[in-house]
Short mmCIF file of C-alpha atoms in Angstrom, two decimals:
data_model
loop_
_atom_site.label_atom_id
_atom_site.label_comp_id
_atom_site.label_asym_id
_atom_site.label_seq_id
_atom_site.Cartn_x
_atom_site.Cartn_y
_atom_site.Cartn_z
CA MET A 198 0.00 0.00 0.00
CA ASP A 199 1.36 3.40 -0.96
CA ILE A 200 1.86 5.87 1.89
CA SER A 201 -0.29 8.39 0.06
CA LEU A 202 -3.17 5.90 0.33
CA LEU A 203 -3.30 6.41 4.07
CA GLU A 204 -5.33 9.54 3.57
CA LYS A 205 -8.31 8.95 5.83
CA THR A 206 -11.05 7.79 3.46
CA ASP A 207 -13.42 4.84 3.62
CA ASP A 208 -11.94 3.31 0.45
CA ASN A 209 -8.37 3.60 1.71
CA PHE A 210 -9.33 2.10 5.05
CA LEU A 211 -11.03 -0.86 3.37
CA GLN A 212 -7.98 -1.37 1.16
CA LEU A 213 -5.73 -1.27 4.24
CA LEU A 214 -7.89 -3.97 5.86
CA ARG A 215 -7.88 -6.09 2.70
CA GLU A 216 -4.10 -5.96 2.50
CA HIS A 217 -3.30 -6.24 6.22
CA GLY A 218 -6.39 -7.78 7.79
CA CYS A 219 -4.67 -11.15 8.12
CA THR A 220 -1.96 -9.52 10.24
CA VAL A 221 -4.61 -7.98 12.50
CA ASN A 222 -6.37 -11.35 12.77
CA ARG A 223 -3.17 -13.21 13.71
CA VAL A 224 -2.19 -10.74 16.41
CA CYS A 225 -5.69 -10.64 17.91
CA TYR A 226 -5.94 -14.42 17.75
CA MET A 227 -2.71 -14.85 19.68
CA TYR A 228 -3.78 -12.49 22.46
CA ALA A 229 -7.42 -13.54 22.78
CA GLY A 230 -8.53 -15.88 25.49
CA CYS A 231 -11.98 -16.44 24.02
CA VAL A 232 -14.01 -15.59 20.93
CA GLU A 233 -15.53 -12.49 22.52
CA ASP A 234 -12.09 -11.09 23.37
CA TYR A 235 -10.86 -11.83 19.84
CA GLU A 236 -13.76 -9.95 18.31
CA ASP A 237 -13.38 -7.03 20.73
CA MET A 238 -9.62 -6.80 20.15
CA ARG A 239 -10.04 -6.91 16.39
CA GLN A 240 -12.71 -4.20 16.53
CA GLU A 241 -10.54 -2.04 18.79
CA THR A 242 -7.60 -2.51 16.43
CA TYR A 243 -9.74 -1.44 13.47
CA VAL A 244 -10.84 1.69 15.35
CA ASN A 245 -7.23 2.51 16.24
CA LEU A 246 -6.11 1.98 12.64
CA TRP A 247 -8.88 4.30 11.43
CA ARG A 248 -7.95 6.97 13.97
CA GLY A 249 -4.25 6.64 13.23
CA MET A 250 -4.39 6.72 9.43
CA ALA A 251 -4.12 10.49 9.18
CA ARG A 252 -1.19 10.56 11.64
CA PHE A 253 0.87 7.89 9.88
CA ARG A 254 4.02 9.69 8.73
CA GLY A 255 5.53 6.92 6.64
CA GLU A 256 8.60 6.57 8.86
CA SER A 257 8.08 2.81 8.82
CA ASP A 258 6.54 0.34 6.42
CA VAL A 259 2.71 0.29 6.45
CA ARG A 260 2.81 -3.40 7.43
CA THR A 261 5.03 -2.58 10.43
CA TRP A 262 2.70 0.23 11.45
CA VAL A 263 -0.38 -2.03 11.23
CA TYR A 264 1.39 -4.69 13.29
CA ARG A 265 2.36 -2.15 15.94
CA VAL A 266 -1.18 -0.75 16.15
CA ALA A 267 -2.63 -4.28 16.42
CA LEU A 268 -0.10 -5.30 19.05
CA ASN A 269 -0.60 -2.15 21.13
CA SER A 270 -4.39 -2.47 20.84
CA CYS A 271 -4.35 -6.06 22.03
CA VAL A 272 -1.97 -5.45 24.90
CA SER A 273 -4.01 -2.44 26.01
CA PHE A 274 -7.22 -4.42 25.76
CA PHE A 275 -5.73 -7.30 27.73
CA ARG A 276 -4.54 -5.00 30.51
CA ARG A 277 -7.91 -3.25 30.76
CA ASN A 278 -10.09 -6.34 30.52
CA ARG A 279 -8.38 -9.22 32.27
CA ARG A 280 -11.02 -11.88 32.43
CA ALA A 281 -10.80 -15.09 34.35
CA ASP A 282 -14.13 -16.29 32.99
CA ALA A 283 -13.63 -17.01 29.29
CA HIS A 284 -16.98 -18.04 27.86
CA THR A 285 -16.07 -19.58 24.52
CA PRO A 286 -12.88 -21.60 24.10
CA LEU A 287 -10.18 -20.17 21.85
CA SER A 288 -10.32 -23.30 19.71
CA ALA A 289 -13.69 -22.03 18.44
CA LEU A 290 -11.84 -19.20 16.73
CA THR A 291 -10.70 -21.36 13.82
CA ASP A 292 -13.55 -20.19 11.60
CA VAL A 293 -13.70 -16.65 12.99
CA ALA A 294 -9.98 -15.93 12.64
CA ASP A 295 -9.63 -17.62 9.29
CA ASP A 296 -10.77 -14.78 6.99
CA GLY A 297 -8.65 -16.20 4.16
CA CYS A 298 -5.72 -17.26 6.36
CA ASN A 299 -5.11 -21.01 6.16
CA ARG A 300 -5.18 -22.93 9.46
CA ASN A 301 -4.15 -26.51 10.08
CA GLU A 302 -3.26 -28.72 13.02
CA LEU A 303 0.42 -27.76 12.97
CA ILE A 304 -0.41 -24.06 13.17
CA SER A 305 -2.87 -24.72 15.99
CA GLU A 306 -0.18 -26.55 17.95
CA MET A 307 2.27 -23.72 17.32
CA HIS A 308 -0.30 -21.22 18.59
CA ARG A 309 -0.86 -23.32 21.70
CA LEU A 310 2.87 -23.24 22.45
CA ILE A 311 3.21 -19.54 21.69
CA ASN A 312 0.29 -18.78 24.01
CA ARG A 313 2.40 -20.03 26.89
CA LEU A 314 4.86 -17.16 26.36
CA ASP A 315 4.57 -13.78 28.07
CA HIS A 316 3.28 -10.82 26.06
CA VAL A 317 6.65 -9.45 24.97
CA GLU A 318 7.95 -12.87 23.94
CA LYS A 319 4.71 -13.58 22.10
CA ALA A 320 4.92 -10.31 20.17
CA MET A 321 8.54 -10.89 19.22
CA ILE A 322 8.07 -14.44 17.98
CA LEU A 323 4.96 -13.48 16.01
CA LEU A 324 6.88 -10.71 14.26
CA TRP A 325 9.69 -13.14 13.48
CA LEU A 326 7.24 -15.77 12.19
CA ASP A 327 5.65 -13.13 9.97
CA GLY A 328 9.03 -12.66 8.31
CA TYR A 329 10.03 -9.34 9.82
CA PRO A 330 13.80 -8.77 9.85
CA TYR A 331 15.48 -8.16 13.21
CA ASP A 332 15.76 -4.42 12.48
CA ALA A 333 12.00 -4.13 11.93
CA ILE A 334 11.28 -6.15 15.08
CA ALA A 335 13.61 -3.84 17.00
CA ASP A 336 11.67 -0.87 15.62
CA VAL A 337 8.27 -2.30 16.59
CA MET A 338 9.45 -3.45 20.03
CA ALA A 339 11.51 -0.31 20.71
CA MET A 340 14.63 -2.22 21.68
CA PRO A 341 18.14 -2.62 20.24
CA ARG A 342 18.63 -5.11 17.40
CA ASN A 343 21.09 -7.21 19.45
CA THR A 344 18.54 -7.53 22.25
CA VAL A 345 16.00 -8.76 19.70
CA ALA A 346 18.47 -11.36 18.40
CA SER A 347 19.34 -12.73 21.84
CA ARG A 348 15.73 -12.73 23.06
CA LEU A 349 14.50 -14.49 19.93
CA LYS A 350 17.13 -17.18 20.42
CA ARG A 351 15.95 -17.74 24.00
CA ILE A 352 12.28 -17.69 22.93
CA LYS A 353 12.92 -20.33 20.25
CA GLU A 354 14.73 -22.51 22.79
CA LYS A 355 11.81 -22.09 25.20
CA LEU A 356 9.32 -23.14 22.50
CA VAL A 357 11.38 -26.24 21.77
CA ARG A 358 11.33 -27.12 25.49
CA TYR A 359 7.55 -26.57 25.59
CA SER A 360 7.06 -28.84 22.59
CA GLU A 361 9.04 -31.63 24.26
CA GLU A 362 6.94 -31.56 27.44
#
């Protein structure tokens, strides 16, 4: 998406969602504890993307910006709405979160393992899995590149340990 397309119009917003909606879905899916939370987080992310379109200065890639907005929206939602009483299991999200993104058993298992990580680790590994280079992850996470590299190494080792349990 061209930076000039982030002018705040309905058509540009819909195009942004068509191109980056899968990213929003993945981030919300990983932070949701139930279907209701997923839907609320996704809606909140959409609202924040709409509000932020006019302020986007193009200092980062649009994809990076969308990821950061989704991540911040989900973390903020989670902090505000900690719920111990999840009504619908997360496994019911397969159809809801799909929206054109393929899901299979291997991805479900990977999500289960990633959900055991803390919020920062989860965000970092999701960025890495989405193909972001270390420099972009450092930008999104506001930390030095070397810190990203060492933390990702430890996160990967932790996921391997989880998978062996």
